[in-house]
CSV table of C-alpha atoms in Angstrom, one decimal:
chain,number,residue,atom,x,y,z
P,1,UNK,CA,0.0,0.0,0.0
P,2,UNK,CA,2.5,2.2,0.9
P,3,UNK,CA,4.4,1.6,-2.5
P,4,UNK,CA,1.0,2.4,-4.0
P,5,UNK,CA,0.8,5.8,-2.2
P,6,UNK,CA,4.0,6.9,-3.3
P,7,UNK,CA,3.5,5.7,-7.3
P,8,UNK,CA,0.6,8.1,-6.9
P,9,UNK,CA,2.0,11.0,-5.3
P,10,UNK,CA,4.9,11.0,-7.7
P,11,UNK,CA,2.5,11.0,-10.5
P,12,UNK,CA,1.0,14.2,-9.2
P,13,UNK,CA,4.1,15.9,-8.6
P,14,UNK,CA,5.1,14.9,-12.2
P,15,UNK,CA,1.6,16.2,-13.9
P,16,UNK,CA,1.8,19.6,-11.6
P,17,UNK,CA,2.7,22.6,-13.4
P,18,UNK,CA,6.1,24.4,-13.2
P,19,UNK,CA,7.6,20.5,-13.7
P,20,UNK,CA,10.7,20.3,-15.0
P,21,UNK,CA,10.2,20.1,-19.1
P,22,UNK,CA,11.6,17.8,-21.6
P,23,UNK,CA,14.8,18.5,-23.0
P,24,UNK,CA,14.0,21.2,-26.2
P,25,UNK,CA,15.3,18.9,-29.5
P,26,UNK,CA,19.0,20.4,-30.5
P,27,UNK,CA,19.3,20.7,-34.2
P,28,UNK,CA,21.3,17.6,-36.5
P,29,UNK,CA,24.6,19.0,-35.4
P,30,UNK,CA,27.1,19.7,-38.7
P,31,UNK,CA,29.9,17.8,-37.6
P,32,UNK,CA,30.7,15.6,-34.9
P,33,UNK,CA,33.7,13.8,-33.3
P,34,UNK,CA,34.6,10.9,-30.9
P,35,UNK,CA,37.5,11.5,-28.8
P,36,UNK,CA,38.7,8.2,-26.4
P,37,UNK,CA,40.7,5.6,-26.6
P,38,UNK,CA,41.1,2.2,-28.3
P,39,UNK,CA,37.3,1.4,-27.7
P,40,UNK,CA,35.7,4.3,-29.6
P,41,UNK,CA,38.6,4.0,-31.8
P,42,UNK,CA,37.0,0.3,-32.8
P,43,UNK,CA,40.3,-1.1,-32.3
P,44,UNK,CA,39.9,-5.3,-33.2
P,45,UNK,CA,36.4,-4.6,-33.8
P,46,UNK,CA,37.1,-5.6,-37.7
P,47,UNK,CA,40.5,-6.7,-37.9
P,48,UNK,CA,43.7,-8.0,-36.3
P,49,UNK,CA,45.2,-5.6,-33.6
P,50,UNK,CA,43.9,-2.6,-35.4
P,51,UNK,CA,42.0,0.5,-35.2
P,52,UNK,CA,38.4,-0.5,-37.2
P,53,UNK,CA,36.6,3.3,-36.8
P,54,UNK,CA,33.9,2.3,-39.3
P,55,UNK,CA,32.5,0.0,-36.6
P,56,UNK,CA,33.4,3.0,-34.0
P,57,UNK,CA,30.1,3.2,-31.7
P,58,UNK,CA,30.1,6.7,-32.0
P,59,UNK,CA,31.0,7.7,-35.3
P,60,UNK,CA,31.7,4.5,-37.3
P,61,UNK,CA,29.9,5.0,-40.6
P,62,UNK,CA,29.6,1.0,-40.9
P,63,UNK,CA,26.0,-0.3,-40.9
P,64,UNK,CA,26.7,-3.2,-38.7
P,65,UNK,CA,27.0,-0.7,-35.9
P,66,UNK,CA,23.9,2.1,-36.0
P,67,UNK,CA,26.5,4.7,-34.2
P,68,UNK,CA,25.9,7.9,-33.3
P,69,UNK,CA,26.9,9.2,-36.8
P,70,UNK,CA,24.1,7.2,-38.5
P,71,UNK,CA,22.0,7.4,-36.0
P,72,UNK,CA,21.8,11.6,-36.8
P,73,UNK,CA,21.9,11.1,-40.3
P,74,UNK,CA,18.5,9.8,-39.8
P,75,UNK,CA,17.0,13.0,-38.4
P,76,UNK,CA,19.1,14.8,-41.2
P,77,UNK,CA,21.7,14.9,-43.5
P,78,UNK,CA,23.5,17.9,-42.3
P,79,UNK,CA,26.5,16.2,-40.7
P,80,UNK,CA,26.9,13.5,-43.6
P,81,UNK,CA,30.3,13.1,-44.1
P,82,UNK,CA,31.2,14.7,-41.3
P,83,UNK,CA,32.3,12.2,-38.6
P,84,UNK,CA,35.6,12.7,-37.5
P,85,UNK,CA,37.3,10.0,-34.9
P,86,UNK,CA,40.2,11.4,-32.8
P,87,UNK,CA,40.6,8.6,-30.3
P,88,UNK,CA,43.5,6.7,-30.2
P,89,UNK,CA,44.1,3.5,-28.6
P,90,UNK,CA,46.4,3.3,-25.7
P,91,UNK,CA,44.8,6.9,-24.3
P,92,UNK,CA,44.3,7.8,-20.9
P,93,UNK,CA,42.4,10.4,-19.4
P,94,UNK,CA,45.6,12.6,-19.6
P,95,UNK,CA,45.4,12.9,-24.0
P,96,UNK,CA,41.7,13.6,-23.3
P,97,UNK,CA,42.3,17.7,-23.9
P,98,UNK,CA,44.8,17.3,-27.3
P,99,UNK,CA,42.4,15.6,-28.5
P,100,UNK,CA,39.7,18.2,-27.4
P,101,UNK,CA,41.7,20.3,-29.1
P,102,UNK,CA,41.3,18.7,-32.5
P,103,UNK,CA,37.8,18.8,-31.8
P,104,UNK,CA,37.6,22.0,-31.7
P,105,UNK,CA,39.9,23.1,-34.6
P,106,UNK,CA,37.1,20.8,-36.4
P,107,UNK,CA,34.6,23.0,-35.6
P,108,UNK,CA,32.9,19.8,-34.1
P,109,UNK,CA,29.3,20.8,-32.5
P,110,UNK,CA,28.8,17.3,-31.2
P,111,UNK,CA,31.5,14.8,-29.4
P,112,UNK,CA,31.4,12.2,-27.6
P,113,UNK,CA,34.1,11.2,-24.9
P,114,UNK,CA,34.4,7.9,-23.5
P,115,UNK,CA,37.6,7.4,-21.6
P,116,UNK,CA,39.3,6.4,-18.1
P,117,UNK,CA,39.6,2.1,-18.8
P,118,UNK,CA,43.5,2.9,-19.7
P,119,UNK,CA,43.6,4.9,-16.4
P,120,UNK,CA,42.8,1.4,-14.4
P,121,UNK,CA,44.3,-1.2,-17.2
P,122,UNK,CA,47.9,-0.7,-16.2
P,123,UNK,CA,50.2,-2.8,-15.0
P,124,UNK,CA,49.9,-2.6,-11.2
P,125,UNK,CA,46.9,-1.4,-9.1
P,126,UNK,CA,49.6,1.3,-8.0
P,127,UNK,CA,50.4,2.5,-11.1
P,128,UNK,CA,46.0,3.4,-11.9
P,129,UNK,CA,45.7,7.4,-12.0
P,130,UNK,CA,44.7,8.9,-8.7
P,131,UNK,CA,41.1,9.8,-8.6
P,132,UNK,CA,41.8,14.0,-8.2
P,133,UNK,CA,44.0,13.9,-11.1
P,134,UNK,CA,41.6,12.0,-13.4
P,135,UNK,CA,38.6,14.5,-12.4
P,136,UNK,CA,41.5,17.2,-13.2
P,137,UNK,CA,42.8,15.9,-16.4
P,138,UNK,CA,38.6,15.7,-17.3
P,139,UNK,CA,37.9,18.9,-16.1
P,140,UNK,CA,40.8,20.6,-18.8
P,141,UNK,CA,39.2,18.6,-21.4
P,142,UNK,CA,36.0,20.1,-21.3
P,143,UNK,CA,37.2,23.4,-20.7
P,144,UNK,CA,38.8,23.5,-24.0
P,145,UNK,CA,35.5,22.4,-25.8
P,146,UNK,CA,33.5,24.7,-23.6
P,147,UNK,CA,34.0,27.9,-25.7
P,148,UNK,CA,32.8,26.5,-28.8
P,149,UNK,CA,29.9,25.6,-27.4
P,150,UNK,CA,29.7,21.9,-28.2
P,151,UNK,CA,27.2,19.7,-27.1
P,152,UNK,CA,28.9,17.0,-25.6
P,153,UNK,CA,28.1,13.6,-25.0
P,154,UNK,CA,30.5,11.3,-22.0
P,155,UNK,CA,29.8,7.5,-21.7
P,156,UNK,CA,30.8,5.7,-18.4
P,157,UNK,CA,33.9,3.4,-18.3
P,158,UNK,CA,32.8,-0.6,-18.9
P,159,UNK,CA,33.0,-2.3,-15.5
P,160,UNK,CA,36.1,-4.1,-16.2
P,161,UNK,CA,35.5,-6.6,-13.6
P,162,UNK,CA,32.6,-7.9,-15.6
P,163,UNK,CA,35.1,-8.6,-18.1
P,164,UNK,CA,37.0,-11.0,-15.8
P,165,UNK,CA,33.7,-12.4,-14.2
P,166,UNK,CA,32.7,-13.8,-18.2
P,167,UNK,CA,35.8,-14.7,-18.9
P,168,UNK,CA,38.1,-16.7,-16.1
P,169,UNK,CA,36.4,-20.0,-16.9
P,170,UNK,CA,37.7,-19.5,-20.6
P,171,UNK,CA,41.3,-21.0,-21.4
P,172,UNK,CA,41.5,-19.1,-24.8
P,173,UNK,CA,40.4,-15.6,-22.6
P,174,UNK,CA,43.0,-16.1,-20.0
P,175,UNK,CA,45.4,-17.2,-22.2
P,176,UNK,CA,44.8,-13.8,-24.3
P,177,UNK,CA,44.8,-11.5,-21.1
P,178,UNK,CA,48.2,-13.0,-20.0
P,179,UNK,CA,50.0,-13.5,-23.1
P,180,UNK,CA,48.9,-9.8,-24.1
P,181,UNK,CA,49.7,-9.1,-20.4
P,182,UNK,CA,45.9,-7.0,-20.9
P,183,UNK,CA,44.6,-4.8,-17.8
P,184,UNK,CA,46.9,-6.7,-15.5
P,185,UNK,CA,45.5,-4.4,-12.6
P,186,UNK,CA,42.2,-6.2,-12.5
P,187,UNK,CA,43.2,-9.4,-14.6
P,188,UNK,CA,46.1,-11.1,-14.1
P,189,UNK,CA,46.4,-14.6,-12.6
P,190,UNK,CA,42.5,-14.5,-13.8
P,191,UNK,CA,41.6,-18.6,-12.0
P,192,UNK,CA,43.0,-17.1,-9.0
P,193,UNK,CA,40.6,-17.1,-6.1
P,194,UNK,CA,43.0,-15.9,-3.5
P,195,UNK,CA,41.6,-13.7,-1.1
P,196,UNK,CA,44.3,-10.8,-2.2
P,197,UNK,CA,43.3,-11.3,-5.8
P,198,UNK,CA,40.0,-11.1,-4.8
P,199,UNK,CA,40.9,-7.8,-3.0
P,200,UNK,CA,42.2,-6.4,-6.2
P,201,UNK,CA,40.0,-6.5,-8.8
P,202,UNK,CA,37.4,-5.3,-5.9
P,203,UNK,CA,39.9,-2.0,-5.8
P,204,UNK,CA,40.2,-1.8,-9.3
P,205,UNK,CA,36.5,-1.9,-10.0
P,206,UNK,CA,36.0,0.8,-7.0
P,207,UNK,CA,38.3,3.0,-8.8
P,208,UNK,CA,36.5,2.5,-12.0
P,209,UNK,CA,33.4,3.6,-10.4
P,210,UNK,CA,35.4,6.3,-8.7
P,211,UNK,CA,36.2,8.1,-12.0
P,212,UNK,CA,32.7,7.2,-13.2
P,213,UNK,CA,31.7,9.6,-10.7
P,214,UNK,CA,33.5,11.9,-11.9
P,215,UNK,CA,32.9,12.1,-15.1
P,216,UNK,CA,29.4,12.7,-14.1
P,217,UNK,CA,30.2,15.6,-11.9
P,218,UNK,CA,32.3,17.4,-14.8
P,219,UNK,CA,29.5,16.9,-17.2
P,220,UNK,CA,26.9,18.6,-14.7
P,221,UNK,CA,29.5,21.1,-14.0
P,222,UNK,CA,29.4,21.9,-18.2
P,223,UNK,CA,26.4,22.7,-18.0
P,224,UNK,CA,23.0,21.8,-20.4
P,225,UNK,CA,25.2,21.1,-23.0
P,226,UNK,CA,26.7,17.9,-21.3
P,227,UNK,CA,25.1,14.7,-21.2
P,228,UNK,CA,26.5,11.7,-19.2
P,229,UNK,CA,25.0,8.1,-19.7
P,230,UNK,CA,23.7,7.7,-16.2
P,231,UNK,CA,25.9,4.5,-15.8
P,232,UNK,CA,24.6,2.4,-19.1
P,233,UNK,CA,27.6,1.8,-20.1
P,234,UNK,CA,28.8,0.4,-16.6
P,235,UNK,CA,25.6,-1.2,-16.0
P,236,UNK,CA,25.2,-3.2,-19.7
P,237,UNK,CA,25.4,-6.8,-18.9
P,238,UNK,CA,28.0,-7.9,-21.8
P,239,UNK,CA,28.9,-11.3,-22.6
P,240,UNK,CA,31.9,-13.1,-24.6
P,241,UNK,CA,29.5,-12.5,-27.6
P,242,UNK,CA,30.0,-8.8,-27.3
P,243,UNK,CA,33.8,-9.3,-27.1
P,244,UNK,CA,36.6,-9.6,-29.8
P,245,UNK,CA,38.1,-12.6,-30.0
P,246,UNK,CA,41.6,-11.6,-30.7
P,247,UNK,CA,41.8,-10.6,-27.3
P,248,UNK,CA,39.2,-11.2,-25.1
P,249,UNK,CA,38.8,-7.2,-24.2
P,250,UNK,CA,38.1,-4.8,-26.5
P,251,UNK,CA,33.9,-5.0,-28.3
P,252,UNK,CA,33.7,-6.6,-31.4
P,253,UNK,CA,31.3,-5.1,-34.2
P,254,UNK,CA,28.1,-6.5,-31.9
P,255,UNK,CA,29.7,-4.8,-28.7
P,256,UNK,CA,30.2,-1.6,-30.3
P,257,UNK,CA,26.3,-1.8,-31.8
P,258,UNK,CA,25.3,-2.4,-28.4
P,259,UNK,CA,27.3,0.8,-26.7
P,260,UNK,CA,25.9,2.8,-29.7
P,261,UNK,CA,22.3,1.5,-28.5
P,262,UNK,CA,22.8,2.1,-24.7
P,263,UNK,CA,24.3,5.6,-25.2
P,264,UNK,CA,22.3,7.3,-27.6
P,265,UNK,CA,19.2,6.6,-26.0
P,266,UNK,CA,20.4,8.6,-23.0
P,267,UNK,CA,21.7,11.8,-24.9
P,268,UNK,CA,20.2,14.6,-26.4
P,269,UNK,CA,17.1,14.4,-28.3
P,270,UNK,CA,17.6,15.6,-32.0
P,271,UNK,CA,15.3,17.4,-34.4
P,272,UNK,CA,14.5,16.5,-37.2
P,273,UNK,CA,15.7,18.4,-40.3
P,274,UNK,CA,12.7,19.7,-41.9
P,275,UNK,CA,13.8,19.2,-45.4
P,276,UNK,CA,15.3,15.7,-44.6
P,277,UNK,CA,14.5,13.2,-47.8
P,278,UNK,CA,11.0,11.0,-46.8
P,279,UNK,CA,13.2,8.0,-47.3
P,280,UNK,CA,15.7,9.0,-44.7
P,281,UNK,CA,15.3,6.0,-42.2
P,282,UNK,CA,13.3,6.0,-39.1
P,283,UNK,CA,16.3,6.3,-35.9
P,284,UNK,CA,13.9,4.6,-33.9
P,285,UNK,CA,13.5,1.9,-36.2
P,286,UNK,CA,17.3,1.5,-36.8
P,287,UNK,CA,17.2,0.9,-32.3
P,288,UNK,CA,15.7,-1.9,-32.6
């Protein structure tokens, strides 16, 4: 009953005037960019141990993937052509503003960011950037795109811990992550059960979720123009199937469709160009 009283009262307060409106619709932006790191790069997402940023979730222009990019171009075809990818792999939250930078020389009016899983996958839970410096590094980052006046979009960082959950009963995984010696701060000795392993990738996922709420707070602190995933990204329950299988860690071209999927829904909502072509594909349709 009482659960029953509060689903009511909340409906009132939502149906009273002076509510908090929907989001106006921002117009089909006329160029976009993805900064990151190997993931929005779509490195091993198409081919051996290399960057694939047609299957990129944000603006990959492959139609495996429905990113961002071709996603907009179905409200409009204003930014056709127009998807520029400045991640590289390997980045930290420390390469975040040169390539902010870029953005901006671009004249990019939309970017996405999605960084911070190369500030915990490194080689010793030591060596993973200290929380104030990661907020700091983000913080310069969005300072530079703040005077363009970009809308920006951040993702959360993959709960990298899942990653090891899925995949310490596979050989072929383990063997990948320590051949490839990949985010040894949360995955080496991966069949280990030891209480101090244990420990670890506990820290390691803490610290994830540390600059996760971070990256929140800088995006509020940007202002309307900022929107953060909520924790989709973090939250998406991923399997092997989502995962290449060159290495066991980076998405494949059905991990990056998904991250497209999860992050767009929580963004900004679009307008449609009014003199779009009728046989421009419904983006709700293309969701699904």
């Amino acid at each position: 009953m009482v659960g029953k009283i509060a689903f009511v009262l909340a409906a009132v307060v939502v149906c009273l005037p002076g509510t908090a409106a929907p989001a106006a619709a921002e117009p089909v932006p006329p160029v976009m960019a993805a900064l990151g790191d190997s993931i929005s790069a779509g490195f091993n997402a198409c081919g051996w141990y290399v960057s694939c940023t047609s299957r990129s979730w944000a603006a990959g222009d492959h139609p495996s993937v429905n990113s961002h990019y071709l996603r907009l171009l179905g409200y409009g075809q204003a930014v056709k052509g127009h998807n520029l990818n400045f991640a590289v792999p390997g980045s930290t939250s420390a390469d975040l503003a040169a390539q902010a930078r870029k953005a901006v020389a671009a004249d990019a009016a939309y970017v996405t960011v999605l960084i911070g899983a190369q500030d915990a996958c490194v080689s010793t839970e030591a060596r993973m950037t200290p929380v104030p410096s990661f907020r700091d590094r983000i913080d310069r980052a969005l300072a530079v795109l703040a005077p363009s006046g970009a809308k920006v979009f951040v993702a959360s960082i993959p709960d990298v811990k899942r990653l090891w959950r899925i995949g310490k009963d596979n050989v072929v995984a383990r063997s990948f992550w320590a051949l490839g010696h990949i985010c040894p701060a949360m995955l080496a000795r991966a069949a280990s059960s030891a209480k101090k392993d244990q420990a670890r990738r506990d820290r390691v996922r803490e610290r994830v979720q540390d600059y996760n709420e971070q990256l929140a707070q800088a995006c509020a602190a940007y202002g309307p123009a900022c929107r953060y995933d909520g924790g989709a990204v973090f939250a998406f329950p991923f399997t092997l199937d989502h995962v290449s299988k060159w290495d066991y860690f980076h998405p494949n071209a059905d991990g990056q469709r998904a991250l497209a999927r999860v992050t767009f829904e929580r963004g900004f909502t679009w307008d449609r160009a009014p003199l779009a072509p009728e046989t421009t594909p419904d983006p709700r349709a293309l969701a699904r």
